Amino acid sequence: MEFDPLGAGMSLVSGHGLAGVFALALAERIVPIIPSYGLLLALGIMAADGAFSLPAAVTAATLGSVTGCAAVFCGVRRLGEARSTRLVMRCGRSCGLSAERIDRGIEAVRRRQTILAFALQLVPTVRLFAPAFAALVGARPRGVLAASALGIAVWNAMFIAIGFGAARWGEPTNMTTLTLAALGALLAVEGGLFWTLRKIRTGRGRPDASSAPC
């Protein structure tokens, strides 16, 4: 018997249909137990197996994520600046974000609220704290949540579609193995892009040898 803990867990979700997808996406935004891309890849695999259609999976997951995003935004606003700042710092450190990175995120959102509300939804880990950053700087709820919803829709659709494609065109295997394989490939691509961008920035920062004094 194959060991497939993710498949067993997701079978419980499929038993509740799209309501289960909505609830899981909502919970992931508030209590991030597993990386969102792992969850979304699994949802794509479930859609490929016929648990629900691909558009329905994207819609339900996006609605759940947006609801969770709005809940975080409203909750932080209600706490007040001092208590909410302490909470964001504590949660951020527990998820691997340094205090400096959190401060930079807050300041960036302060300067460009709507654009960053969208863009930060495409950055792993930081995306979970982006609505809290927006609430801390007193951002306009309507614009920030609309931009966040668009970013969430792009993120969710991308990873659910990748999981769907991996299940349809990959070798038959259990859900845990397939999700880990797809996740490993994605992380390798992210690492390669990060390395390339770092090289480009380092190259730009170096003085031109031809212009150096003799």
Coordinates of C-alpha atoms in Angstrom, one line a residue:
M1 CA 0.0 0.0 0.0
E2 CA 1.4 3.4 -1.1
F3 CA 2.1 6.0 1.6
D4 CA 0.1 9.1 0.5
P5 CA -0.7 11.4 3.4
L6 CA -1.5 14.4 1.2
G7 CA -3.9 12.3 -0.9
A8 CA -5.6 11.1 2.3
G9 CA -6.0 14.6 3.6
M10 CA -7.2 16.0 0.4
S11 CA -9.8 13.2 0.0
L12 CA -11.4 14.7 3.1
V13 CA -11.6 18.1 1.4
S14 CA -13.0 16.6 -1.8
G15 CA -15.8 15.0 0.3
H16 CA -17.0 18.5 1.0
G17 CA -16.7 19.6 -2.6
L18 CA -16.0 23.3 -3.4
A19 CA -17.0 24.3 0.1
G20 CA -14.1 22.3 1.4
V21 CA -11.8 24.1 -1.1
F22 CA -13.1 27.4 0.0
A23 CA -12.6 26.6 3.7
L24 CA -9.1 25.2 3.1
A25 CA -8.0 28.3 1.2
L26 CA -9.5 30.5 3.9
A27 CA -7.7 28.7 6.7
E28 CA -4.3 28.7 4.8
R29 CA -4.4 32.6 4.8
I30 CA -5.0 32.8 8.5
V31 CA -3.1 29.7 9.8
P32 CA -0.4 28.8 7.2
I33 CA 0.1 25.2 8.0
I34 CA 1.6 24.2 4.6
P35 CA 3.0 26.4 1.8
S36 CA 0.2 27.8 -0.4
Y37 CA 1.7 26.5 -3.6
G38 CA 1.8 22.9 -2.2
L39 CA -1.9 23.2 -1.3
L40 CA -2.8 24.7 -4.7
L41 CA -0.8 22.1 -6.6
A42 CA -2.8 19.4 -4.8
L43 CA -6.1 21.2 -5.7
G44 CA -5.0 21.1 -9.3
I45 CA -4.3 17.4 -9.1
M46 CA -7.7 16.8 -7.6
A47 CA -9.3 18.8 -10.4
A48 CA -7.5 16.6 -12.9
D49 CA -8.8 13.5 -11.1
G50 CA -12.4 14.8 -11.6
A51 CA -13.2 16.0 -8.0
F52 CA -14.3 19.3 -9.5
S53 CA -13.7 21.3 -12.6
L54 CA -10.5 23.5 -13.0
P55 CA -12.4 26.8 -13.2
A56 CA -14.5 25.9 -10.2
A57 CA -11.3 25.0 -8.2
V58 CA -9.7 28.3 -9.1
T59 CA -12.8 30.3 -8.2
A60 CA -13.5 28.6 -4.9
A61 CA -9.8 28.8 -3.8
T62 CA -9.6 32.5 -4.8
L63 CA -12.8 33.3 -2.9
G64 CA -11.5 31.6 0.2
S65 CA -8.1 33.3 -0.1
V66 CA -9.6 36.7 -0.6
T67 CA -11.9 36.2 2.3
G68 CA -9.0 35.3 4.5
C69 CA -7.0 38.3 3.2
A70 CA -9.9 40.6 4.1
A71 CA -10.2 39.1 7.5
V72 CA -6.5 39.7 8.2
F73 CA -6.8 43.3 7.0
C74 CA -9.9 44.1 9.1
G75 CA -8.5 42.2 12.1
V76 CA -5.3 44.2 12.2
R77 CA -7.1 47.5 11.8
R78 CA -9.3 46.7 14.8
L79 CA -6.4 45.8 17.0
G80 CA -4.8 49.3 16.8
E81 CA -1.3 50.2 15.7
A82 CA 0.7 49.2 18.7
R83 CA -0.8 45.8 19.3
S84 CA -1.1 44.9 15.6
T85 CA 2.6 45.9 15.0
R86 CA 3.7 43.5 17.8
L87 CA 1.5 40.7 16.4
V88 CA 2.7 41.2 12.9
M89 CA 6.4 41.2 14.0
R90 CA 5.8 38.0 16.1
C91 CA 4.0 36.1 13.4
G92 CA 6.5 37.3 10.7
R93 CA 9.5 36.1 12.7
S94 CA 7.8 32.7 13.2
C95 CA 7.4 32.4 9.4
G96 CA 11.1 33.3 8.8
L97 CA 10.8 37.0 8.1
S98 CA 13.3 39.3 9.7
A99 CA 12.2 42.5 11.5
E100 CA 14.1 44.4 8.9
R101 CA 12.3 42.7 6.0
I102 CA 8.9 43.4 7.7
D103 CA 9.8 47.1 8.2
R104 CA 10.8 47.3 4.5
G105 CA 7.5 45.7 3.5
I106 CA 5.5 48.1 5.6
E107 CA 7.3 51.2 4.3
A108 CA 7.0 49.9 0.7
V109 CA 3.2 49.5 1.1
R110 CA 3.1 53.0 2.6
R111 CA 4.5 54.5 -0.5
R112 CA 2.7 52.5 -3.2
Q113 CA -0.4 51.0 -1.6
T114 CA -2.4 49.6 -4.6
I115 CA 0.5 48.4 -6.8
L116 CA 2.2 46.7 -3.8
A117 CA -1.0 45.1 -2.7
F118 CA -1.1 43.3 -6.0
A119 CA 2.6 42.6 -6.4
L120 CA 3.2 41.3 -2.9
Q121 CA 0.5 38.6 -3.5
L122 CA 3.0 37.0 -5.9
V123 CA 5.8 36.8 -3.3
P124 CA 6.0 33.6 -1.1
T125 CA 5.4 34.1 2.6
V126 CA 5.3 37.9 2.3
R127 CA 2.0 37.6 0.6
L128 CA 0.4 36.4 3.8
F129 CA 1.4 39.5 5.6
A130 CA 0.7 42.0 2.8
P131 CA -2.9 42.8 4.0
A132 CA -1.5 43.4 7.6
F133 CA 1.1 45.8 6.2
A134 CA -1.6 47.6 4.3
A135 CA -3.8 47.9 7.5
L136 CA -0.8 49.2 9.5
V137 CA -0.3 52.1 7.2
G138 CA -4.0 53.0 7.0
A139 CA -4.4 52.0 3.4
R140 CA -7.7 52.4 1.6
P141 CA -9.7 49.1 2.1
R142 CA -11.5 49.1 -1.3
G143 CA -8.4 49.7 -3.5
V144 CA -6.1 47.5 -1.5
L145 CA -8.4 44.5 -1.3
A146 CA -9.3 44.8 -5.0
A147 CA -5.7 44.8 -6.0
S148 CA -4.9 41.9 -3.5
A149 CA -7.8 39.9 -5.0
L150 CA -6.3 40.3 -8.5
G151 CA -2.9 39.1 -7.3
I152 CA -4.4 36.2 -5.4
A153 CA -6.4 35.1 -8.5
V154 CA -3.2 35.1 -10.6
W155 CA -1.2 33.2 -7.9
N156 CA -4.0 30.6 -7.3
A157 CA -4.7 30.1 -11.0
M158 CA -1.1 29.6 -11.9
F159 CA -0.3 26.9 -9.3
I160 CA -3.7 25.1 -9.6
A161 CA -3.1 25.0 -13.4
I162 CA 0.4 23.6 -12.9
G163 CA -0.9 20.9 -10.6
F164 CA -3.6 20.1 -13.1
G165 CA -1.1 19.8 -16.0
A166 CA 1.3 17.7 -13.9
A167 CA -1.5 15.2 -13.1
R168 CA -2.7 15.1 -16.7
W169 CA 0.6 14.7 -18.5
G170 CA 2.9 13.3 -15.8
E171 CA 3.4 9.7 -14.8
P172 CA 0.7 8.1 -12.7
T173 CA 1.7 8.2 -9.0
N174 CA 0.2 9.2 -5.7
M175 CA -0.7 12.8 -4.9
T176 CA 2.1 13.3 -2.3
T177 CA 4.8 12.2 -4.7
L178 CA 3.4 14.2 -7.6
T179 CA 3.0 17.3 -5.5
L180 CA 6.5 17.1 -4.1
A181 CA 7.9 16.6 -7.6
A182 CA 6.1 19.6 -9.0
L183 CA 7.0 21.7 -5.9
G184 CA 10.7 20.7 -6.3
A185 CA 10.7 21.8 -9.9
L186 CA 9.0 25.1 -9.1
L187 CA 11.5 25.8 -6.3
A188 CA 14.4 25.0 -8.6
V189 CA 13.0 27.5 -11.2
E190 CA 12.5 30.1 -8.4
G191 CA 16.1 29.5 -7.2
G192 CA 17.4 29.9 -10.8
L193 CA 15.6 33.1 -11.3
F194 CA 16.8 34.5 -8.0
W195 CA 20.4 33.6 -8.8
T196 CA 20.1 35.2 -12.3
L197 CA 18.6 38.4 -10.9
R198 CA 21.3 38.6 -8.3
K199 CA 24.0 38.2 -10.9
I200 CA 22.4 40.9 -13.0
R201 CA 22.2 43.3 -10.1
T202 CA 25.8 42.5 -9.0
G203 CA 27.0 43.1 -12.6
R204 CA 25.2 46.5 -12.7
G205 CA 26.8 47.5 -9.4
R206 CA 30.4 46.9 -10.6
P207 CA 32.3 49.7 -12.2
D208 CA 33.0 49.4 -15.9
A209 CA 36.6 48.1 -16.3
S210 CA 37.0 50.2 -19.5
S211 CA 36.3 53.4 -17.6
A212 CA 38.7 52.6 -14.7
P213 CA 41.8 54.9 -14.4
C214 CA 45.0 53.5 -15.8

